[in-house]
């Protein structure tokens, strides 16, 4: 059985959604630079377990609308997109699965609309409390010492043109660099000035890889060939605005049932989530039911270790069904 595709009008945009299966809804939220297809191996597993798996192209990506205004890419806006998706399928609640930007998104959704979130299953990006200063201050400080993609992506048009000139190569090099086959923090060996993202990334070996097929990369690349990268990069350019819009949640703790899994070689856990990210998360997620390290996996853990991640996701869904609160 293959996913079906349709469009949903929500929060002022037209959102493309891939879905598979019947039952309680499970919504998969991707990151950068991804589309819904990054989850295609999970949709069939979750559908077979008795759930309605939904994977939208989030705003700015794939076949979903790409707003021209870069201020329209806040988590608050995308949370409203997702709540509109729930309304469209007639569901009061869903379980949300998130990776990368999608992880930060579902953590925030759990704070903003806990009554609509039956639980969260988060990959690689642990919950962290709102920092005392806007994140760009930290990035600028780091960029004084070395290249940092978070800082580089802030200037409109620069990374857009660089990555958009060779979308398939850009995707391959980003995915490979973030995997367990490379050490992503080696990009910090380069200076911030005078180099672009592709200058600091390794060259990727020819596909297929042990965890990604050529046809899979082609499916994602064809969307970026058409849309470019600006929509996705605008998520980075909204991170300071996200910080401003979450002042009411500065001391809030996540109360919905939560599950966390991460690759043992994930760069976010190593270099972007603080000195003891698991301890911080445990102190701020009240109903944290499981934390699992997946060996020999990097940032795209669900592709690098598909069978193990699918087993964990379906096990967590069964646990939620038996113990919803």
mmCIF file of C-alpha atoms in Angstrom:
data_model
loop_
_atom_site.group_PDB
_atom_site.id
_atom_site.type_symbol
_atom_site.label_atom_id
_atom_site.label_comp_id
_atom_site.label_asym_id
_atom_site.label_seq_id
_atom_site.Cartn_x
_atom_site.Cartn_y
_atom_site.Cartn_z
ATOM 1 C CA UNK A 1 0.000 0.000 0.000
ATOM 2 C CA UNK A 2 1.344 3.414 -1.002
ATOM 3 C CA UNK A 3 0.512 6.757 0.628
ATOM 4 C CA UNK A 4 -2.269 8.832 -0.847
ATOM 5 C CA UNK A 5 -1.841 12.550 -1.413
ATOM 6 C CA UNK A 6 -4.147 15.494 -0.993
ATOM 7 C CA UNK A 7 -4.207 19.178 -0.119
ATOM 8 C CA UNK A 8 -5.636 20.782 3.005
ATOM 9 C CA UNK A 9 -6.544 24.447 3.412
ATOM 10 C CA UNK A 10 -5.312 25.496 6.830
ATOM 11 C CA UNK A 11 -4.351 28.772 8.479
ATOM 12 C CA UNK A 12 -4.270 30.652 5.199
ATOM 13 C CA UNK A 13 -2.084 28.207 3.261
ATOM 14 C CA UNK A 14 -2.576 25.157 1.048
ATOM 15 C CA UNK A 15 -0.757 22.230 2.649
ATOM 16 C CA UNK A 16 0.194 19.018 0.879
ATOM 17 C CA UNK A 17 -0.265 15.901 3.008
ATOM 18 C CA UNK A 18 0.753 12.302 2.385
ATOM 19 C CA UNK A 19 -1.220 9.771 4.398
ATOM 20 C CA UNK A 20 -1.486 6.051 4.830
ATOM 21 C CA UNK A 21 -3.630 3.747 6.974
ATOM 22 C CA UNK A 22 -6.708 4.099 9.137
ATOM 23 C CA UNK A 23 -7.090 4.670 12.852
ATOM 24 C CA UNK A 24 -5.973 7.299 15.355
ATOM 25 C CA UNK A 25 -3.876 10.000 13.667
ATOM 26 C CA UNK A 26 -0.091 10.181 13.958
ATOM 27 C CA UNK A 27 1.418 13.301 12.392
ATOM 28 C CA UNK A 28 5.054 13.297 11.230
ATOM 29 C CA UNK A 29 6.889 16.634 11.161
ATOM 30 C CA UNK A 30 10.100 16.921 9.136
ATOM 31 C CA UNK A 31 13.049 19.279 9.359
ATOM 32 C CA UNK A 32 15.581 20.943 7.052
ATOM 33 C CA UNK A 33 16.211 20.229 4.267
ATOM 34 C CA UNK A 34 13.471 17.632 3.996
ATOM 35 C CA UNK A 35 9.977 17.041 2.644
ATOM 36 C CA UNK A 36 7.232 14.674 3.761
ATOM 37 C CA UNK A 37 9.130 11.916 1.945
ATOM 38 C CA UNK A 38 11.840 11.793 4.607
ATOM 39 C CA UNK A 39 9.260 9.806 6.637
ATOM 40 C CA UNK A 40 8.079 7.439 3.899
ATOM 41 C CA UNK A 41 9.577 4.359 5.587
ATOM 42 C CA UNK A 42 7.737 5.173 8.807
ATOM 43 C CA UNK A 43 4.308 5.752 7.252
ATOM 44 C CA UNK A 44 3.880 2.142 6.165
ATOM 45 C CA UNK A 45 5.032 0.775 9.534
ATOM 46 C CA UNK A 46 2.680 3.007 11.518
ATOM 47 C CA UNK A 47 -0.209 2.325 9.140
ATOM 48 C CA UNK A 48 0.358 -1.424 9.517
ATOM 49 C CA UNK A 49 0.173 -0.984 13.291
ATOM 50 C CA UNK A 50 -3.374 0.396 12.999
ATOM 51 C CA UNK A 51 -2.893 4.154 12.747
ATOM 52 C CA UNK A 52 -3.588 6.902 10.246
ATOM 53 C CA UNK A 53 -0.108 8.216 9.447
ATOM 54 C CA UNK A 54 0.002 11.757 8.082
ATOM 55 C CA UNK A 55 3.144 13.481 6.813
ATOM 56 C CA UNK A 56 2.666 17.050 5.627
ATOM 57 C CA UNK A 57 5.076 19.127 3.647
ATOM 58 C CA UNK A 58 5.430 21.878 6.235
ATOM 59 C CA UNK A 59 5.053 25.456 5.040
ATOM 60 C CA UNK A 60 7.842 26.454 2.703
ATOM 61 C CA UNK A 61 8.548 22.900 1.546
ATOM 62 C CA UNK A 62 7.553 20.518 -1.216
ATOM 63 C CA UNK A 63 4.078 21.022 -2.615
ATOM 64 C CA UNK A 64 2.852 23.152 0.291
ATOM 65 C CA UNK A 65 2.613 26.916 -0.165
ATOM 66 C CA UNK A 66 5.819 28.930 0.209
ATOM 67 C CA UNK A 67 4.872 32.303 1.731
ATOM 68 C CA UNK A 68 6.955 35.154 0.350
ATOM 69 C CA UNK A 69 7.140 36.958 3.685
ATOM 70 C CA UNK A 70 9.973 35.451 5.789
ATOM 71 C CA UNK A 71 8.155 36.439 8.982
ATOM 72 C CA UNK A 72 5.471 33.839 8.241
ATOM 73 C CA UNK A 73 7.646 30.881 9.243
ATOM 74 C CA UNK A 74 7.362 31.002 13.016
ATOM 75 C CA UNK A 75 6.549 27.934 15.077
ATOM 76 C CA UNK A 76 3.375 29.709 16.179
ATOM 77 C CA UNK A 77 2.232 29.878 12.564
ATOM 78 C CA UNK A 78 3.104 26.263 11.814
ATOM 79 C CA UNK A 79 1.452 25.069 15.028
ATOM 80 C CA UNK A 80 -1.725 26.686 13.711
ATOM 81 C CA UNK A 81 -1.195 24.876 10.386
ATOM 82 C CA UNK A 82 -1.046 21.553 12.244
ATOM 83 C CA UNK A 83 -4.118 22.276 14.355
ATOM 84 C CA UNK A 84 -5.969 23.036 11.123
ATOM 85 C CA UNK A 85 -4.858 19.641 9.818
ATOM 86 C CA UNK A 86 -6.342 17.994 12.925
ATOM 87 C CA UNK A 87 -9.591 19.864 12.345
ATOM 88 C CA UNK A 88 -9.604 18.711 8.727
ATOM 89 C CA UNK A 89 -9.360 15.038 9.703
ATOM 90 C CA UNK A 90 -11.907 15.501 12.495
ATOM 91 C CA UNK A 91 -9.501 14.617 15.295
ATOM 92 C CA UNK A 92 -9.435 16.215 18.695
ATOM 93 C CA UNK A 93 -5.941 14.852 19.316
ATOM 94 C CA UNK A 94 -3.012 13.280 17.524
ATOM 95 C CA UNK A 95 0.371 11.894 18.391
ATOM 96 C CA UNK A 96 3.091 14.035 16.850
ATOM 97 C CA UNK A 97 6.467 12.706 15.708
ATOM 98 C CA UNK A 98 9.198 15.263 15.062
ATOM 99 C CA UNK A 99 12.793 15.480 13.878
ATOM 100 C CA UNK A 100 15.083 18.520 13.590
ATOM 101 C CA UNK A 101 12.889 21.628 13.135
ATOM 102 C CA UNK A 102 9.932 19.274 13.381
ATOM 103 C CA UNK A 103 11.128 18.265 16.844
ATOM 104 C CA UNK A 104 11.253 21.849 18.091
ATOM 105 C CA UNK A 105 7.855 22.344 16.495
ATOM 106 C CA UNK A 106 6.127 19.482 18.307
ATOM 107 C CA UNK A 107 7.711 20.424 21.640
ATOM 108 C CA UNK A 108 6.271 23.913 21.221
ATOM 109 C CA UNK A 109 2.915 22.542 20.090
ATOM 110 C CA UNK A 110 2.804 20.504 23.309
ATOM 111 C CA UNK A 111 3.160 23.775 25.243
ATOM 112 C CA UNK A 112 0.756 25.818 23.143
ATOM 113 C CA UNK A 113 -2.045 23.278 22.674
ATOM 114 C CA UNK A 114 -1.584 20.354 25.084
ATOM 115 C CA UNK A 115 -5.245 19.366 24.792
ATOM 116 C CA UNK A 116 -4.697 18.565 21.103
ATOM 117 C CA UNK A 117 -1.512 16.530 21.641
ATOM 118 C CA UNK A 118 -1.977 12.929 22.720
ATOM 119 C CA UNK A 119 1.761 12.474 22.968
ATOM 120 C CA UNK A 120 5.040 13.303 21.266
ATOM 121 C CA UNK A 121 7.752 11.047 19.905
ATOM 122 C CA UNK A 122 10.847 13.125 19.282
ATOM 123 C CA UNK A 123 13.981 12.153 17.371
ATOM 124 C CA UNK A 124 17.380 13.689 18.165
ATOM 125 C CA UNK A 125 16.362 17.172 19.322
ATOM 126 C CA UNK A 126 15.653 17.191 23.075
ATOM 127 C CA UNK A 127 13.450 19.739 24.758
ATOM 128 C CA UNK A 128 15.393 22.727 26.037
ATOM 129 C CA UNK A 129 13.946 25.655 28.004
ATOM 130 C CA UNK A 130 13.765 29.095 26.449
ATOM 131 C CA UNK A 131 17.186 30.749 26.732
ATOM 132 C CA UNK A 132 17.584 34.138 28.435
ATOM 133 C CA UNK A 133 18.708 35.806 25.198
ATOM 134 C CA UNK A 134 17.696 35.536 21.557
ATOM 135 C CA UNK A 135 19.616 32.666 19.917
ATOM 136 C CA UNK A 136 21.339 34.850 17.319
ATOM 137 C CA UNK A 137 23.536 36.300 20.079
ATOM 138 C CA UNK A 138 24.979 32.854 20.753
ATOM 139 C CA UNK A 139 25.456 32.119 17.050
ATOM 140 C CA UNK A 140 27.302 35.370 16.444
ATOM 141 C CA UNK A 141 29.617 34.610 19.356
ATOM 142 C CA UNK A 142 30.337 31.133 17.971
ATOM 143 C CA UNK A 143 30.784 32.456 14.429
ATOM 144 C CA UNK A 144 33.573 34.703 15.682
ATOM 145 C CA UNK A 145 35.527 31.484 16.245
ATOM 146 C CA UNK A 146 34.403 29.158 13.453
ATOM 147 C CA UNK A 147 31.883 28.500 10.703
ATOM 148 C CA UNK A 148 28.354 27.945 11.987
ATOM 149 C CA UNK A 149 25.517 27.180 9.611
ATOM 150 C CA UNK A 150 22.958 28.769 11.937
ATOM 151 C CA UNK A 151 24.741 32.106 11.573
ATOM 152 C CA UNK A 152 25.510 31.718 7.866
ATOM 153 C CA UNK A 153 21.869 31.020 7.006
ATOM 154 C CA UNK A 154 20.637 34.306 8.487
ATOM 155 C CA UNK A 155 21.558 36.512 5.510
ATOM 156 C CA UNK A 156 18.738 36.350 2.947
ATOM 157 C CA UNK A 157 19.743 35.136 -0.486
ATOM 158 C CA UNK A 158 23.240 33.858 0.263
ATOM 159 C CA UNK A 159 22.700 30.230 1.268
ATOM 160 C CA UNK A 160 19.584 30.223 -0.925
ATOM 161 C CA UNK A 161 21.704 30.796 -4.029
ATOM 162 C CA UNK A 162 24.514 28.478 -2.965
ATOM 163 C CA UNK A 163 22.335 25.475 -2.191
ATOM 164 C CA UNK A 164 19.836 26.178 -4.949
ATOM 165 C CA UNK A 165 22.487 26.130 -7.650
ATOM 166 C CA UNK A 166 22.990 22.365 -7.153
ATOM 167 C CA UNK A 167 20.048 21.032 -5.115
ATOM 168 C CA UNK A 168 20.768 17.319 -5.427
ATOM 169 C CA UNK A 169 24.437 17.693 -4.558
ATOM 170 C CA UNK A 170 23.566 20.010 -1.661
ATOM 171 C CA UNK A 171 21.105 17.519 -0.211
ATOM 172 C CA UNK A 172 23.494 14.591 -0.565
ATOM 173 C CA UNK A 173 26.330 16.437 1.129
ATOM 174 C CA UNK A 174 24.139 17.689 3.989
ATOM 175 C CA UNK A 175 22.600 14.272 4.631
ATOM 176 C CA UNK A 176 25.952 12.511 4.499
ATOM 177 C CA UNK A 177 27.615 15.065 6.794
ATOM 178 C CA UNK A 178 24.855 14.676 9.381
ATOM 179 C CA UNK A 179 25.007 10.881 9.371
ATOM 180 C CA UNK A 180 27.064 8.518 11.489
ATOM 181 C CA UNK A 181 29.368 8.122 8.492
ATOM 182 C CA UNK A 182 30.876 11.565 9.148
ATOM 183 C CA UNK A 183 31.604 13.840 12.103
ATOM 184 C CA UNK A 184 29.502 16.953 11.435
ATOM 185 C CA UNK A 185 31.305 19.112 13.977
ATOM 186 C CA UNK A 186 34.375 18.942 11.747
ATOM 187 C CA UNK A 187 32.678 21.792 9.865
ATOM 188 C CA UNK A 188 33.723 23.940 12.833
ATOM 189 C CA UNK A 189 37.351 23.663 11.728
ATOM 190 C CA UNK A 190 36.637 26.288 9.050
ATOM 191 C CA UNK A 191 36.504 30.050 9.589
ATOM 192 C CA UNK A 192 33.184 31.864 9.347
ATOM 193 C CA UNK A 193 34.368 34.421 6.812
ATOM 194 C CA UNK A 194 34.887 33.777 3.145
ATOM 195 C CA UNK A 195 33.338 30.318 2.939
ATOM 196 C CA UNK A 196 29.925 28.900 2.144
ATOM 197 C CA UNK A 197 28.125 25.849 3.480
ATOM 198 C CA UNK A 198 29.286 23.573 0.671
ATOM 199 C CA UNK A 199 32.864 24.700 1.272
ATOM 200 C CA UNK A 200 32.827 23.193 4.771
ATOM 201 C CA UNK A 201 30.833 20.039 4.034
ATOM 202 C CA UNK A 202 32.461 16.807 2.884
ATOM 203 C CA UNK A 203 31.911 15.453 -0.585
ATOM 204 C CA UNK A 204 29.363 12.671 -0.411
ATOM 205 C CA UNK A 205 30.127 9.239 -1.861
ATOM 206 C CA UNK A 206 28.094 8.044 -4.793
ATOM 207 C CA UNK A 207 24.706 6.583 -3.994
ATOM 208 C CA UNK A 208 23.329 4.145 -3.009
ATOM 209 C CA UNK A 209 24.555 4.295 0.575
ATOM 210 C CA UNK A 210 23.949 1.612 3.146
ATOM 211 C CA UNK A 211 21.003 3.647 4.469
ATOM 212 C CA UNK A 212 19.772 5.755 1.522
ATOM 213 C CA UNK A 213 18.899 4.799 -2.032
ATOM 214 C CA UNK A 214 19.464 6.890 -5.134
ATOM 215 C CA UNK A 215 15.754 6.882 -5.907
ATOM 216 C CA UNK A 216 14.993 8.191 -2.412
ATOM 217 C CA UNK A 217 17.330 11.148 -2.782
ATOM 218 C CA UNK A 218 15.967 11.831 -6.259
ATOM 219 C CA UNK A 219 12.416 11.998 -4.901
ATOM 220 C CA UNK A 220 13.367 14.705 -2.405
ATOM 221 C CA UNK A 221 15.686 16.543 -4.797
ATOM 222 C CA UNK A 222 13.004 16.989 -7.419
ATOM 223 C CA UNK A 223 11.002 19.125 -5.004
ATOM 224 C CA UNK A 224 14.006 21.312 -4.167
ATOM 225 C CA UNK A 225 14.792 21.608 -7.890
ATOM 226 C CA UNK A 226 11.376 23.235 -8.216
ATOM 227 C CA UNK A 227 11.107 25.256 -4.987
ATOM 228 C CA UNK A 228 14.685 26.072 -4.055
ATOM 229 C CA UNK A 229 15.727 26.332 -0.416
ATOM 230 C CA UNK A 230 14.392 29.747 0.639
ATOM 231 C CA UNK A 231 11.257 28.405 2.309
ATOM 232 C CA UNK A 232 13.282 26.071 4.499
ATOM 233 C CA UNK A 233 15.943 28.672 5.233
ATOM 234 C CA UNK A 234 13.250 31.071 6.405
ATOM 235 C CA UNK A 235 12.685 28.715 9.344
ATOM 236 C CA UNK A 236 16.221 29.557 10.489
ATOM 237 C CA UNK A 237 15.519 33.254 9.975
ATOM 238 C CA UNK A 238 12.488 32.972 12.249
ATOM 239 C CA UNK A 239 14.321 31.510 15.248
ATOM 240 C CA UNK A 240 14.770 34.871 16.984
ATOM 241 C CA UNK A 241 11.113 35.629 16.375
ATOM 242 C CA UNK A 242 10.213 32.219 17.845
ATOM 243 C CA UNK A 243 12.147 33.253 20.938
ATOM 244 C CA UNK A 244 10.162 36.488 21.175
ATOM 245 C CA UNK A 245 6.847 34.686 20.743
ATOM 246 C CA UNK A 246 7.506 32.170 23.517
ATOM 247 C CA UNK A 247 8.010 34.612 26.390
ATOM 248 C CA UNK A 248 4.823 33.297 28.015
ATOM 249 C CA UNK A 249 6.346 29.795 28.046
ATOM 250 C CA UNK A 250 9.746 30.722 29.479
ATOM 251 C CA UNK A 251 9.273 28.571 32.579
ATOM 252 C CA UNK A 252 6.781 26.096 31.157
ATOM 253 C CA UNK A 253 7.308 22.345 31.334
ATOM 254 C CA UNK A 254 6.052 19.822 28.805
ATOM 255 C CA UNK A 255 3.279 17.784 30.408
ATOM 256 C CA UNK A 256 2.087 15.516 27.579
ATOM 257 C CA UNK A 257 3.359 11.920 27.378
ATOM 258 C CA UNK A 258 6.757 12.090 25.695
ATOM 259 C CA UNK A 259 9.252 9.666 24.189
ATOM 260 C CA UNK A 260 12.729 10.533 22.978
ATOM 261 C CA UNK A 261 15.182 8.619 20.829
ATOM 262 C CA UNK A 262 18.467 9.701 19.354
ATOM 263 C CA UNK A 263 21.388 8.463 17.320
ATOM 264 C CA UNK A 264 24.552 7.764 19.278
ATOM 265 C CA UNK A 265 26.452 9.947 16.808
ATOM 266 C CA UNK A 266 23.895 12.701 16.336
ATOM 267 C CA UNK A 267 25.560 16.132 16.010
ATOM 268 C CA UNK A 268 22.689 17.949 17.706
ATOM 269 C CA UNK A 269 23.188 15.901 20.839
ATOM 270 C CA UNK A 270 26.958 16.383 20.656
ATOM 271 C CA UNK A 271 27.247 20.062 19.910
ATOM 272 C CA UNK A 272 23.958 21.962 19.735
ATOM 273 C CA UNK A 273 21.878 20.957 22.754
ATOM 274 C CA UNK A 274 23.974 22.000 25.732
ATOM 275 C CA UNK A 275 26.358 20.155 28.021
ATOM 276 C CA UNK A 276 23.895 17.670 29.496
ATOM 277 C CA UNK A 277 20.839 17.705 27.244
ATOM 278 C CA UNK A 278 19.227 14.570 28.663
ATOM 279 C CA UNK A 279 19.356 15.856 32.235
ATOM 280 C CA UNK A 280 17.893 19.178 31.152
ATOM 281 C CA UNK A 281 15.111 17.454 29.265
ATOM 282 C CA UNK A 282 14.305 15.163 32.186
ATOM 283 C CA UNK A 283 13.981 18.220 34.404
ATOM 284 C CA UNK A 284 11.549 19.930 32.047
ATOM 285 C CA UNK A 285 9.427 17.129 30.554
ATOM 286 C CA UNK A 286 7.121 15.901 33.292
ATOM 287 C CA UNK A 287 5.870 12.694 31.648
ATOM 288 C CA UNK A 288 9.019 11.536 29.871
ATOM 289 C CA UNK A 289 8.353 7.838 29.429
ATOM 290 C CA UNK A 290 11.365 6.595 27.495
ATOM 291 C CA UNK A 291 14.787 7.768 26.343
ATOM 292 C CA UNK A 292 16.562 5.466 23.887
ATOM 293 C CA UNK A 293 19.983 5.754 22.306
ATOM 294 C CA UNK A 294 20.116 4.121 18.889
ATOM 295 C CA UNK A 295 23.667 2.899 18.207
ATOM 296 C CA UNK A 296 25.630 3.697 15.056
ATOM 297 C CA UNK A 297 23.229 6.391 13.867
ATOM 298 C CA UNK A 298 23.468 10.107 13.266
ATOM 299 C CA UNK A 299 20.912 12.830 12.654
ATOM 300 C CA UNK A 300 18.762 10.927 10.149
ATOM 301 C CA UNK A 301 18.375 8.103 12.628
ATOM 302 C CA UNK A 302 15.072 6.926 11.145
ATOM 303 C CA UNK A 303 16.799 6.287 7.804
ATOM 304 C CA UNK A 304 20.095 5.032 9.177
ATOM 305 C CA UNK A 305 18.397 2.553 11.517
ATOM 306 C CA UNK A 306 14.918 2.209 10.045
ATOM 307 C CA UNK A 307 13.893 -1.129 11.560
ATOM 308 C CA UNK A 308 14.933 -0.110 15.078
ATOM 309 C CA UNK A 309 13.241 3.293 14.866
ATOM 310 C CA UNK A 310 10.036 1.815 13.442
ATOM 311 C CA UNK A 311 10.014 -0.712 16.275
ATOM 312 C CA UNK A 312 10.427 2.059 18.844
ATOM 313 C CA UNK A 313 7.756 4.305 17.336
ATOM 314 C CA UNK A 314 5.166 1.533 17.162
ATOM 315 C CA UNK A 315 6.042 0.379 20.691
ATOM 316 C CA UNK A 316 5.586 3.923 21.989
ATOM 317 C CA UNK A 317 2.235 4.168 20.224
ATOM 318 C CA UNK A 318 1.121 0.934 21.872
ATOM 319 C CA UNK A 319 2.209 2.278 25.253
ATOM 320 C CA UNK A 320 0.211 5.458 24.681
ATOM 321 C CA UNK A 321 -2.857 3.439 23.715
ATOM 322 C CA UNK A 322 -2.631 1.465 26.958
ATOM 323 C CA UNK A 323 -1.621 4.389 29.172
ATOM 324 C CA UNK A 324 -2.875 7.617 27.562
ATOM 325 C CA UNK A 325 -2.298 9.822 30.601
#
